C-alpha atoms as one frame of an Amber mdcrd trajectory, in Angstrom:
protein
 132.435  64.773  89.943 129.361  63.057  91.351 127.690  66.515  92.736 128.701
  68.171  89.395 126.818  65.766  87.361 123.433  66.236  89.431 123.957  70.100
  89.876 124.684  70.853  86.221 120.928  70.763  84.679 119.805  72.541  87.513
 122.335  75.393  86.723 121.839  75.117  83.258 118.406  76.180  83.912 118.920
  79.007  85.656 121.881  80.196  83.486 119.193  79.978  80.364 115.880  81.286
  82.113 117.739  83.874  84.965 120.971  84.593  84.149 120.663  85.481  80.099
 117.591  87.081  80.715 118.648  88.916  83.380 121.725  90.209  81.048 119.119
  90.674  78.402 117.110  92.756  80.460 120.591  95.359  81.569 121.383  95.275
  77.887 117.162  96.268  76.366 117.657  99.243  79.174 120.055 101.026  77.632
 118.130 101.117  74.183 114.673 102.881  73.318 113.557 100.388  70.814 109.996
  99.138  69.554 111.800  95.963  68.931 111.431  96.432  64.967 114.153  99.628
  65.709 117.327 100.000  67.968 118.644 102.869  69.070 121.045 103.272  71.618
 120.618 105.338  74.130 122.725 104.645  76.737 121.456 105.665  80.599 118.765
 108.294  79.700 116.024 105.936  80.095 117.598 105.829  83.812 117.219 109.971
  83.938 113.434 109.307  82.028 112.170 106.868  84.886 113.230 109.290  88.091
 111.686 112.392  86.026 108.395 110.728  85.680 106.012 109.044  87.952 108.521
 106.187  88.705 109.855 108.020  91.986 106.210 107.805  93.274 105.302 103.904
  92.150 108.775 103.704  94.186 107.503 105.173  97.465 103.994 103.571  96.778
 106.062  99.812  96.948 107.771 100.559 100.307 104.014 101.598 101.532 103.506
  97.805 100.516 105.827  96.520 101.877 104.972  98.350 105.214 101.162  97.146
 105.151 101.097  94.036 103.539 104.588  91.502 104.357 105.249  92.513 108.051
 101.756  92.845 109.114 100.401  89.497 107.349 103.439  87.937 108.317 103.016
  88.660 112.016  99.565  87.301 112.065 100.202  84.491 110.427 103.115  83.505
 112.744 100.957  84.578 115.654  97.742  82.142 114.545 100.701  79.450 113.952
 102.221  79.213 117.096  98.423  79.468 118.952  97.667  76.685 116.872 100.198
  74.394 118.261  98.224  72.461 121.080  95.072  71.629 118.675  93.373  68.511
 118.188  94.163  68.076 114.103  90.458  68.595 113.023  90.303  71.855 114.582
  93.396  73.048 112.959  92.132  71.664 109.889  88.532  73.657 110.252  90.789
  77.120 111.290  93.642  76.691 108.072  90.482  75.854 105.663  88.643  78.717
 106.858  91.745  80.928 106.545  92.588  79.293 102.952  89.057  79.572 101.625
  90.521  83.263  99.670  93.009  81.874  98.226  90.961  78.880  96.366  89.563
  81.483  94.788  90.863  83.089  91.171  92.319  86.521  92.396  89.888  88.519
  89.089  86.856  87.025  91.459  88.143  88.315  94.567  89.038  91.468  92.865
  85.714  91.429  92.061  84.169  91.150  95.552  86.547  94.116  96.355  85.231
  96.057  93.395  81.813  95.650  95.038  82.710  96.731  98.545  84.389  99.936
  97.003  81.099 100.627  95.413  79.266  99.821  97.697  80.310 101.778 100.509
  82.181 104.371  98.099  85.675 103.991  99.232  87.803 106.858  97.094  90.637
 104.395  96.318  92.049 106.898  93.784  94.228 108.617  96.463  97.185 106.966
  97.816  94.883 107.026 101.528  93.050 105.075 102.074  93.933 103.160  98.248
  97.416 102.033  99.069  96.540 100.485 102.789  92.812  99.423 101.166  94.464
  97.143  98.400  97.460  96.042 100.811  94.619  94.859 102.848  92.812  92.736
 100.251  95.884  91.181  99.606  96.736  90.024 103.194  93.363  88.568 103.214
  93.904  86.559 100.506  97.167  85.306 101.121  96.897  85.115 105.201  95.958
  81.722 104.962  98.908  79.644 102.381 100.929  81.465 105.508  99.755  80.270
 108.186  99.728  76.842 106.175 103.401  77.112 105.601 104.264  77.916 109.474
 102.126  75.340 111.276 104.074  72.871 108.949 107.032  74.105 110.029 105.368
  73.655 113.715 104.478  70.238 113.807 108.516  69.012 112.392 109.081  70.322
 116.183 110.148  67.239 117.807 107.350  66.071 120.504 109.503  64.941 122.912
 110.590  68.815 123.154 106.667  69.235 124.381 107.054  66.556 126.819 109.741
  67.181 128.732 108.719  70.639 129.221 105.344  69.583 130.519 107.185  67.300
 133.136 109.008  70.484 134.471 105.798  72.297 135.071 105.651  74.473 131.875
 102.297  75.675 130.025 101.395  75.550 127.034 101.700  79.417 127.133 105.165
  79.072 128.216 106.065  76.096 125.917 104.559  78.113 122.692 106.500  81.418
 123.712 110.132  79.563 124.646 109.907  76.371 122.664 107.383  76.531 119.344
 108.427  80.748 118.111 112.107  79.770 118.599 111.759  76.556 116.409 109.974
  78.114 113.519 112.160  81.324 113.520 114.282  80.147 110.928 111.055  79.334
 108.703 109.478  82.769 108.895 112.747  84.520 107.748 112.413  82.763 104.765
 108.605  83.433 104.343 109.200  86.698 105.418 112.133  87.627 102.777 109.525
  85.767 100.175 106.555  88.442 101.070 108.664  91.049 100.729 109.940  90.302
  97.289 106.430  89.665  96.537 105.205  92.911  98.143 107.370  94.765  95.447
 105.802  92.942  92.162 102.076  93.032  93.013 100.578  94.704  90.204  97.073
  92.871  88.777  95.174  93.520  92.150  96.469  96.971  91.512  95.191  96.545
  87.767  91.640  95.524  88.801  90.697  97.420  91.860  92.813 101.242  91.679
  94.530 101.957  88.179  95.795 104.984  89.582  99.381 106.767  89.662  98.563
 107.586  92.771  98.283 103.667  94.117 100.351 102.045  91.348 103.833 100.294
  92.466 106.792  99.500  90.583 105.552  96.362  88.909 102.680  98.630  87.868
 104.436 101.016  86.138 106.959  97.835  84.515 103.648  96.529  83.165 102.402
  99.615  82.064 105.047 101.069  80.576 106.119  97.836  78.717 102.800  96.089
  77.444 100.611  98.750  77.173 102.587 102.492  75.738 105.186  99.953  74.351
 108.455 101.606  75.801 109.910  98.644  76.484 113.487  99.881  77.379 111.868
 102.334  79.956 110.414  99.395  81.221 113.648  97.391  81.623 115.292 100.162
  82.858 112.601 100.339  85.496 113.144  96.124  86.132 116.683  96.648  86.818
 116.193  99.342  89.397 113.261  96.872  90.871 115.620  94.482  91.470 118.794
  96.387  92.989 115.718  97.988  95.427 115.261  94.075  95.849 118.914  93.393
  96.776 119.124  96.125  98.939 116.251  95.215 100.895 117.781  92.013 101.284
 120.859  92.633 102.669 118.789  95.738 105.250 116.650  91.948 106.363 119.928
  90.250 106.129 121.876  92.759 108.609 119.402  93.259 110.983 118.825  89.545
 111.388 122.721  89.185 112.473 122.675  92.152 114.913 119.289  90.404 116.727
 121.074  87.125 116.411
């Protein structure tokens, strides 16, 4: 009765902001309405979104996904676990030179990128090199708050893990590779499964620097749709088949982590 009493705001929260919407969301996709008019419709705004140029904002997401999660989240993991024999100032001067992108609004980095486009007249209407080019800005940006979030999950290694490997004779190469990376697996699954949720709803870098079918992704083509032509049950219907793309991802992360396990 105890646990019940603590847990029940939390799940009345998410019944009223996840849940309902969520239901709300299955239930505006079957209509084509303005929101002043309702009519129902039933799945052809489904059969709309795969006859248009949702297919390609599909394929565009998984290109995301491929050049922005896995490779950030490599590096990151990679810079973490190097880190883990450094006095504390110098891992304070690397994570505030990494973070220094991220301090910044993302309209003024977009705006940096904007330049360097310009400047050395990078066609970033194409999918190549738009897709990889805006994947890239984005891994810049958020490189650092990763590596922030690992080396915390580094230094709640116990120490006396360090020690007694350094009495058998082990290096620090050997200690990061069989001690540190095995301790902070756990961690990067999660951050991992986070970046590539948040792969798939990127959409205002896409807004700033390449406005283009051609580069947009599924969040893209949400906003688009939704806010700015005003079909707003294309756009749910687009939402719902984000997130089942979501779930199936998932589980793919989910099933391949048991096998390796």
């Amino acid at each position: 009765k105890l646990s019940v009493k603590y847990v029940s705001p939390a799940l009345i929260l998410i019944l009223v902001f996840s849940v309902v919407p969520a239901g709300l969301i299955i239930l505006l996709s079957l209509y084509k309405t303005n929101f002043m008019t309702w009519v129902f419709v039933g799945i052809k705004n489904y059969i709309q979104l795969w006859k248009g140029s949702f297919p390609v904002a599909a394929g565009n997401s998984l290109l995301y996904i491929l050049f922005m999660p896995i490779p950030g989240s490599i590096i990151s993991l990679f810079l973490a676990v190097s880190m883990a024999d450094l006095k504390k100032k110098q891992v304070n001067t690397i994570l505030f030179i990494y973070l220094l992108p991220s301090f910044s609004a993302g309209i003024i980095v977009s705006q940096f990128w904007k330049w360097v486009i310009r400047s050395f007249a990078i066609d970033v209407s194409m999918r190549f090199p738009g897709v990889p080019f805006i994947a890239s800005t984005i891994v810049m940006t958020t490189l650092g708050s990763m590596m922030l979030l690992l080396f915390m999950a580094v230094r709640n290694i116990d120490p006396t893990l360090y020690e007694a490997a350094q009495l058998d004779g082990a290096s620090w190469a050997q200690i990061k590779f069989r001690i540190v990376l095995p301790n902070i697996m756990k961690q990067f699954s999660v951050m991992l499964l986070f970046s590539l949720v948040g792969a798939l709803q990127i959409w205002e870098t896409i807004y700033m620097l390449a406005p283009f079918e051609t580069t947009a992704s599924m969040m893209f083509r949400v906003i688009q749709d939704g806010f700015m032509f005003g079909k707003y049950g294309l756009a749910a219907a687009e939402c719902v088949v984000m997130a089942l793309i979501i779930i199936a991802i998932t589980q793919i992360k989910n099933r391949i982590e048991m096998r390796i396990q």
